[in-house]
Amino acid sequence: MNIARIVVLIIALGAGGVAAYLARGTEENTKPAAEPVAQLPTVEILVAKSDVGLGQLLKPEDLQWQTWPASAAGANLINRAGRADGIKEIAGSIARSPFFAGEPIREQKLVKATGSGFMAAILPTGSRALSTEISPESGAGGFILPNDRVDVILSKREKNPDGKGSDVIQSEIILSNIRVLAIDQAPKEKEGSNSLVGRTATLELKPEQAETLARARQSGTLSLALRSITDANAPEGRPEEQVQRRSESVNVVRYGVANPTTAQK
């Protein structure tokens, strides 16, 4: 009797498993097929194959074509469909700004400099490059690098008006938020170094600023004050509050002791 019950139970379980398998297969067959993923249209644009530094002369091996979403390929990018010889056309240009590997090449950041030097090539239209001597003490301890922004400070020693004690030292900012083009002959940071201790700084100036700096070099000592990177878009030139120099505070050194005072008109 018990054997018969066991056989019946086994048959029932087997039938149930078969029924479940058949039901699952029917359900899978009734599922709708997955829709194919839409392929975005792409184009090939010209990019930097490796990092390109400021002032670097581009060679064909520095460039390559790369697949790019057509919707993101703006008119300022070099499209292979429209310029199949793009690599040959761009080779020989000088980078006015750095490029990272894989970054699209934009002609606005390049310049053709046939017969011209590097500095003339990267100098913006209407600007002038003027050099001035610096030292570690007057150049922020060597931490000023190309493309940094600085204020130019003029310090002059004058006779004490009352005729007593040591001379009066007067300092003023003559140029503000000026871009550094190069330190000595290095237009970019040296590899493995976070500072350049040079003796000459080349500054990017407007013509009237170049005249101001040239006069200042003959009348006193120049120092460069490093500005924050967030000041890149601040107004350039000479701050309005610095125009009236005589109303500024100066540092009077008497017998080796510094005392703040105000210059007299």
CSV table of C-alpha atoms in Angstrom, one decimal, residues 12 18 22 26 50 66-67 71 97 115 120 122 151 204 206 253:
chain,number,residue,atom,x,y,z
A,12,ALA,CA,2.4,13.5,-9.8
A,18,VAL,CA,6.8,18.9,-17.0
A,22,LEU,CA,6.1,23.7,-20.7
A,26,THR,CA,5.4,29.2,-23.7
A,50,SER,CA,49.6,62.9,-27.4
A,66,GLN,CA,39.2,59.9,-34.0
A,67,THR,CA,35.5,58.9,-34.2
A,71,SER,CA,26.0,66.1,-32.9
A,97,SER,CA,47.8,76.9,-26.1
A,115,GLY,CA,59.7,82.6,-41.1
A,120,ALA,CA,56.2,86.4,-32.3
A,122,ILE,CA,52.2,83.1,-29.8
A,151,ASP,CA,51.6,92.7,-10.8
A,204,GLU,CA,52.9,90.4,-22.6
A,206,LYS,CA,50.0,96.6,-24.7
A,253,VAL,CA,63.5,103.2,6.7
